[in-house]
XYZ file of C-alpha atoms in Angstrom:
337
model
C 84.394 -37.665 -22.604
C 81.431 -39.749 -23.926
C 79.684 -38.997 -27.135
C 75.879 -38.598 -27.194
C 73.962 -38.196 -30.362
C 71.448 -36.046 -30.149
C 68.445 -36.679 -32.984
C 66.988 -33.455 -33.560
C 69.270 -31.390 -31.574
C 68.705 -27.885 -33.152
C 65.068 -28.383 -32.110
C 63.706 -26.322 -29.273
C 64.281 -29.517 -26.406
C 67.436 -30.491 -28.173
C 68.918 -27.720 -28.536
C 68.526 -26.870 -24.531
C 69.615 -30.432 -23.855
C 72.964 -30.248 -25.971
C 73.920 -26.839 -23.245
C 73.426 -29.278 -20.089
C 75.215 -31.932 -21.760
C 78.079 -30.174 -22.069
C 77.505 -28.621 -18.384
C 78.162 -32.237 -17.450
C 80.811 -33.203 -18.853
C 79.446 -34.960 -22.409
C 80.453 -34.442 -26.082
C 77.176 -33.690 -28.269
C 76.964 -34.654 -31.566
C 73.394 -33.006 -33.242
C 71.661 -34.539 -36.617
C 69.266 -32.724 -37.341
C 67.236 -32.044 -40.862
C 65.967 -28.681 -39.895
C 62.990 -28.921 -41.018
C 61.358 -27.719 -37.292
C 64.360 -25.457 -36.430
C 67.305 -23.197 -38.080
C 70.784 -22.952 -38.893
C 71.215 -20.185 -36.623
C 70.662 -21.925 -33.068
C 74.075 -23.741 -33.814
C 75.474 -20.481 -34.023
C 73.749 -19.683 -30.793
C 74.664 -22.933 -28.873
C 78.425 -21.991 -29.679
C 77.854 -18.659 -28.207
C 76.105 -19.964 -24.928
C 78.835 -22.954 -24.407
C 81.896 -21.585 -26.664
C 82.423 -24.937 -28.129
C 81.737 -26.248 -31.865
C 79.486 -28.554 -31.151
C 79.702 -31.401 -34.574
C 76.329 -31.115 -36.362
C 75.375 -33.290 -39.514
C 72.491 -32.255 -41.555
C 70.115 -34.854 -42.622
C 67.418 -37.574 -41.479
C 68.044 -40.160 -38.353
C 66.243 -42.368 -40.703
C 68.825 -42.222 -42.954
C 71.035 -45.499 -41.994
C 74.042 -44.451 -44.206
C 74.195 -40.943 -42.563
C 74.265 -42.140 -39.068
C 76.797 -44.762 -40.285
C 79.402 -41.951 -41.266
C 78.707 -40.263 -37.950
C 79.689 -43.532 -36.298
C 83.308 -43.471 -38.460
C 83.549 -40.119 -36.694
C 82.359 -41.098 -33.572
C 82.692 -43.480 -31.083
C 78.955 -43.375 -29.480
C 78.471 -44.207 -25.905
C 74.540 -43.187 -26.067
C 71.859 -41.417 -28.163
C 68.771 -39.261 -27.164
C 66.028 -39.328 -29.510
C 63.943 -36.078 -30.123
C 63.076 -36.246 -33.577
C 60.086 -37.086 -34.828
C 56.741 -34.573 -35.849
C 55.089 -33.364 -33.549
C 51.892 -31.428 -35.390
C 49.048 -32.935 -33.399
C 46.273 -31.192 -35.674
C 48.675 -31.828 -39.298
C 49.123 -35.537 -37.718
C 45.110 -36.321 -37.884
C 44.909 -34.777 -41.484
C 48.654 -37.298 -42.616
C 48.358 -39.903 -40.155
C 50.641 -42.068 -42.259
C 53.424 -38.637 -42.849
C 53.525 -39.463 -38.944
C 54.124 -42.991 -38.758
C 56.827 -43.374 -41.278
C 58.417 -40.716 -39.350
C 58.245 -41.120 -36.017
C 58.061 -44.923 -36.258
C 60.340 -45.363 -38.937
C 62.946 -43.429 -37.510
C 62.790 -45.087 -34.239
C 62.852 -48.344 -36.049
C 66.216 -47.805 -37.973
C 67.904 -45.867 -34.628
C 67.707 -48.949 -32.730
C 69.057 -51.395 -35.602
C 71.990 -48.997 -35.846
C 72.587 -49.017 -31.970
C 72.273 -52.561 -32.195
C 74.491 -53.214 -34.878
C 77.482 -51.216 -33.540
C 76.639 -51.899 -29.236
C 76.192 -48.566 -28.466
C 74.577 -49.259 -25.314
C 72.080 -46.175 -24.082
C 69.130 -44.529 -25.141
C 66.802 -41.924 -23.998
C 63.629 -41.733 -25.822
C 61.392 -38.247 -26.071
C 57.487 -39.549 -25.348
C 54.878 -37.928 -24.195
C 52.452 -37.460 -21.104
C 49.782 -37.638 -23.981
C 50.275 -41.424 -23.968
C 47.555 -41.039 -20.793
C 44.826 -39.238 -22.279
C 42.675 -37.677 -19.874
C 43.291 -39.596 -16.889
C 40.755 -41.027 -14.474
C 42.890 -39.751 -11.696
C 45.013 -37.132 -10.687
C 48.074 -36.766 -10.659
C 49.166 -39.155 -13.090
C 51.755 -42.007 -11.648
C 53.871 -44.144 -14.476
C 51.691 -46.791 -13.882
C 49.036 -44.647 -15.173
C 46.866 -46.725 -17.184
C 47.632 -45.781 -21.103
C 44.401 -44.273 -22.847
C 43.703 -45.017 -26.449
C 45.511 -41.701 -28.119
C 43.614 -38.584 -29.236
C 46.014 -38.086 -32.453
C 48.166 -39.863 -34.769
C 51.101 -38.195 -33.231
C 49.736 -39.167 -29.797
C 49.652 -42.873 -31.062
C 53.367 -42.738 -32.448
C 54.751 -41.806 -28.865
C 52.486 -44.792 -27.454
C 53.651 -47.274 -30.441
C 57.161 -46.095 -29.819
C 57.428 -47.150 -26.221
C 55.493 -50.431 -26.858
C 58.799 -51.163 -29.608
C 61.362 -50.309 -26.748
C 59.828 -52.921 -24.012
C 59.627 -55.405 -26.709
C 63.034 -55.023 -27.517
C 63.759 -55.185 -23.522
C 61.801 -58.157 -23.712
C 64.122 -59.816 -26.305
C 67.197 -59.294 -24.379
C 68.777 -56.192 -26.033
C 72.057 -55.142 -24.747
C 70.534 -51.678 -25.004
C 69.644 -49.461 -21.589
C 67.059 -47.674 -22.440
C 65.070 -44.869 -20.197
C 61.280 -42.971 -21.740
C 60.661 -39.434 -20.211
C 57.408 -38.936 -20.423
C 57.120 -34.693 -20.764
C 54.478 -32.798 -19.993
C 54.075 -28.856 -21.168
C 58.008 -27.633 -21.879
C 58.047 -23.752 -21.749
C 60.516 -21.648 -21.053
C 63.455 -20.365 -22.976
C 67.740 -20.334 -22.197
C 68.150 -17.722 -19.864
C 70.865 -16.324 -22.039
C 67.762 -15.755 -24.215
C 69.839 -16.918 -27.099
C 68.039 -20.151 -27.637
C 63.968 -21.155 -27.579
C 61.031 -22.090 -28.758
C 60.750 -21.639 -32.411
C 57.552 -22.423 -33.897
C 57.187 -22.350 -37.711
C 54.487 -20.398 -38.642
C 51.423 -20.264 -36.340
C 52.264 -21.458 -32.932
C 50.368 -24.940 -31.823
C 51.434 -24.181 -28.253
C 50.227 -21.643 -25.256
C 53.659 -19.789 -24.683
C 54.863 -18.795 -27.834
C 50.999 -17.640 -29.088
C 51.013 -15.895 -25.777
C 54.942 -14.231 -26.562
C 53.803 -13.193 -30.027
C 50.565 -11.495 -29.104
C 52.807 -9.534 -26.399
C 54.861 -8.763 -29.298
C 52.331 -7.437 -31.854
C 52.609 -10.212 -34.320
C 49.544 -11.504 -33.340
C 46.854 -9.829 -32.830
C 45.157 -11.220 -29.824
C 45.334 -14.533 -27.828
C 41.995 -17.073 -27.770
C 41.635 -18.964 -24.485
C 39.792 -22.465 -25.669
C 36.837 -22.669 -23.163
C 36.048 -21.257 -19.638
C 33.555 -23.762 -18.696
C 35.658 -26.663 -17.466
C 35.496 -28.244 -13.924
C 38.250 -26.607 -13.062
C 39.205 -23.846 -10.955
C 38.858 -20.717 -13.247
C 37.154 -22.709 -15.966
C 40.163 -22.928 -18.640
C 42.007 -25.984 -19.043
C 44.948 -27.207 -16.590
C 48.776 -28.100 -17.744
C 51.662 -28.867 -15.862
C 53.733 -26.252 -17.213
C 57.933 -27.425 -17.097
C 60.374 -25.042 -17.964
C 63.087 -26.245 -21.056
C 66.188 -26.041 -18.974
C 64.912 -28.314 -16.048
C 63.791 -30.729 -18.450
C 67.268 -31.007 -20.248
C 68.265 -31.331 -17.059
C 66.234 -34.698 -16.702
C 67.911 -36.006 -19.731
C 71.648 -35.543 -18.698
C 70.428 -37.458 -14.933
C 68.690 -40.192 -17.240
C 71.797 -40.967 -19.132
C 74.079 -40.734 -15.856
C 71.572 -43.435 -14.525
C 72.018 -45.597 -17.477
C 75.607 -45.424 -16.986
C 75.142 -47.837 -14.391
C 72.338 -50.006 -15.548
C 72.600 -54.348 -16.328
C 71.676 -54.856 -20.225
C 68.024 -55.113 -21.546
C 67.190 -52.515 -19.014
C 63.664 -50.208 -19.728
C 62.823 -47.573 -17.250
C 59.901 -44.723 -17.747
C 59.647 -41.440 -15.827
C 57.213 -38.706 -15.728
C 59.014 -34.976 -16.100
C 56.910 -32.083 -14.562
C 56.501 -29.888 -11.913
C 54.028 -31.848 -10.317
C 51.644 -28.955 -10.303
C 48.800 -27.580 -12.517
C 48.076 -24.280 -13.830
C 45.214 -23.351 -15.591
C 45.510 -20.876 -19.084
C 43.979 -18.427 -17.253
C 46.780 -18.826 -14.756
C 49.608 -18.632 -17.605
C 48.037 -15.616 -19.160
C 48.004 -14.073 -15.715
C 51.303 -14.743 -14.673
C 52.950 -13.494 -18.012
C 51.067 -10.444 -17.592
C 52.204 -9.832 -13.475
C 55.683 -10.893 -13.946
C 56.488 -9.032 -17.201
C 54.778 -5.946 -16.388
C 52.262 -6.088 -19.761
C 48.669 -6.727 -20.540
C 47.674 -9.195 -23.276
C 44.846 -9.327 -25.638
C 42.951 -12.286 -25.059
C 39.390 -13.696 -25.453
C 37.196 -16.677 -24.379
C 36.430 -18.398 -27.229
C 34.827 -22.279 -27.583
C 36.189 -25.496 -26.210
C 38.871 -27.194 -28.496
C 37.512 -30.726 -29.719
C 39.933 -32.924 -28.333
C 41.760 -30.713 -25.493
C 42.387 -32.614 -22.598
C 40.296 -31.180 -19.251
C 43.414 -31.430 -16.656
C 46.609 -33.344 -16.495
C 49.254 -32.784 -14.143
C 52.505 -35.040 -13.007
C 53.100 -36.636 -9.854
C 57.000 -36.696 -10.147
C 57.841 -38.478 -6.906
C 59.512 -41.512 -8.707
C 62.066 -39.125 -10.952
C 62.528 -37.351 -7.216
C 63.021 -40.449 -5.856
C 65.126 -42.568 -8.140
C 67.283 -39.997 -10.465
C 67.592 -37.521 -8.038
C 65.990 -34.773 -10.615
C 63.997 -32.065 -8.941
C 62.727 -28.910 -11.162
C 64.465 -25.431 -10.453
C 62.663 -22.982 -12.086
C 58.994 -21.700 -11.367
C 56.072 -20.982 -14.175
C 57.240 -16.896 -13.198
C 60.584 -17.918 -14.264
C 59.718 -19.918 -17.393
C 57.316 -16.835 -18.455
C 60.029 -14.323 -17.885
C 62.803 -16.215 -19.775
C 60.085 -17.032 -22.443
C 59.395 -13.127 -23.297
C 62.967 -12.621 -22.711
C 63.403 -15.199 -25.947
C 60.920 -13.360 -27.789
C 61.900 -10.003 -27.337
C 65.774 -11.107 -28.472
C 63.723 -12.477 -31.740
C 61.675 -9.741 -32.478
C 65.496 -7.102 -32.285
């Protein structure tokens, strides 16, 4: 059974990822500082998969830490979630951001350098495109210059792994570029947990359903778009844990200094309008909401065209934005009991 540490694995993608993992047949390992998640999901995880899954509390920055998880551990991969992910906080402590999510990245590989362990699956971003020229966006995408600090880190990160590729690194290394994760377990023992006000649709839309916030603002109803509100490709959690179990099971059988980069998403867009909608047809409830003003810096549309994870891992998504709404309220209403 092949060890895989997971950096940030009591997040909300980690934590979903560590549950497939498993499913297939992998031993996770989580480091994780907490400072984005809580003690309890590991309680949770053991619940869902009835295993004690080995968790060491601390920084992935922190050499000597992942040094004593490597005595315990014989690693045969890593996937790297960790980093801050605050667009809004990363524009007011750009530098909080770099040190982080660069840094981090930066002593990761030396360690998987240092002790050949050989794979690596990297969390980036479908922000690294901006707003596209076209749609759907393809991997070869053109890159736009990024709207954030945070948005920069994911693009600085990936420009670090090909250069490494470039130097002839034994590693095998594979970028899934995500679009909008949603969705929760559907156990409803593990999701989204957003520390203080939510920066994302879904969980501001599960807490107005639940009372603990008072109503729901829609950014702007006068896009070129179909109902005027701004369009996502919406991916539920589980599928795209999925994508990370076929991306290390495709390493598996990779030469050395290998780079790859996928897109994971539905393929479709939905606008907010849509979301709202859906939540409200599918769950049976009515939501406060109001059109307020466009959000400086919101991307107009985005959506994935996914035909090259179809094609070359075999990955196709399962679950539908009904499904990801209903699992997400399902989440919430476990929380709020």
């Amino acid at each position: 059974m092949k060890n895989i540490l997971i950096t940030g694995g009591a997040g909300y993608i980690g934590s979903h990822t560590a549950v497939e993992l498993i499913k297939a047949g992998f031993n996770p390992i989580i480091i994780d500082d907490l400072s984005n998640s809580q003690q309890t999901v590991l309680e949770r995880l053991r619940e869902i998969t009835g295993k004690e899954i080995p968790f060491y509390f601390g920084d992935c920055g922190d050499r000597s830490l992942l040094n004593k998880i490597s005595e315990d551990f014989e690693l045969s991969g890593v996937i790297h979630f960790a980093a801050f992910k605050a667009v809004g906080e990363s524009t007011q402590e750009p530098l909080k951001y770099y040190k982080n999510n660069v840094g981090s990245l930066l002593v990761l590989l030396e360690f998987m350098e240092d002790l050949g362990i050989p794979d690596l699956v990297f969390s980036s971003s479908c922000t690294v495109y901006g707003q596209p020229d076209t749609l759907p966006v393809t991997e070869d995408t053109p890159r736009k210059e990024a709207e954030s600090p945070y948005g920069n880190t994911k693009k600085v990160c990936e420009d670090i792994l090909v250069d490494l590729i470039k130097s002839k690194s034994g590693l095998r290394i594979i970028s899934l570029r995500y679009f909008n994760p949603i969705g929760a377990h559907l156990s409803g023992k593990i999701g989204e947990l957003p520390s203080g006000v939510p920066n994302n649709l879904v969980p501001f839309v599960t807490q107005t359903a639940a009372g603990i916030r008072e109503k729901l603002t829609v950014f702007g109803d006068d896009y070129d778009t179909p109902d005027g509100s701004c369009v996502r490709d919406f991916i539920h959690v589980v599928d795209l844990a999925d994508a990370h179990v076929k991306a290390l099971e495709f390493l598996e059988n990779k030469p050395t200094s290998f780079y790859e980069v996928f897109n994971v998403g539905t393929g479709n867009g939905n606008t907010v309008l849509e979301v709202i909608q859906t939540f409200e047809e599918v769950n049976g409830l009515k939501l406060n909401y109001e059109i307020g003003s466009r959000r400086p810096g919101d991307v107009v549309k985005i959506w994935a065209d996914t035909s090259k994870i179809n094609k070359v891992l075999g990955w196709y998504p399962q679950y539908s934005l009904a499904d990801s709404l209903r699992d997400s309220w399902n989440w919430e209403k476990n929380l709020k009991n």
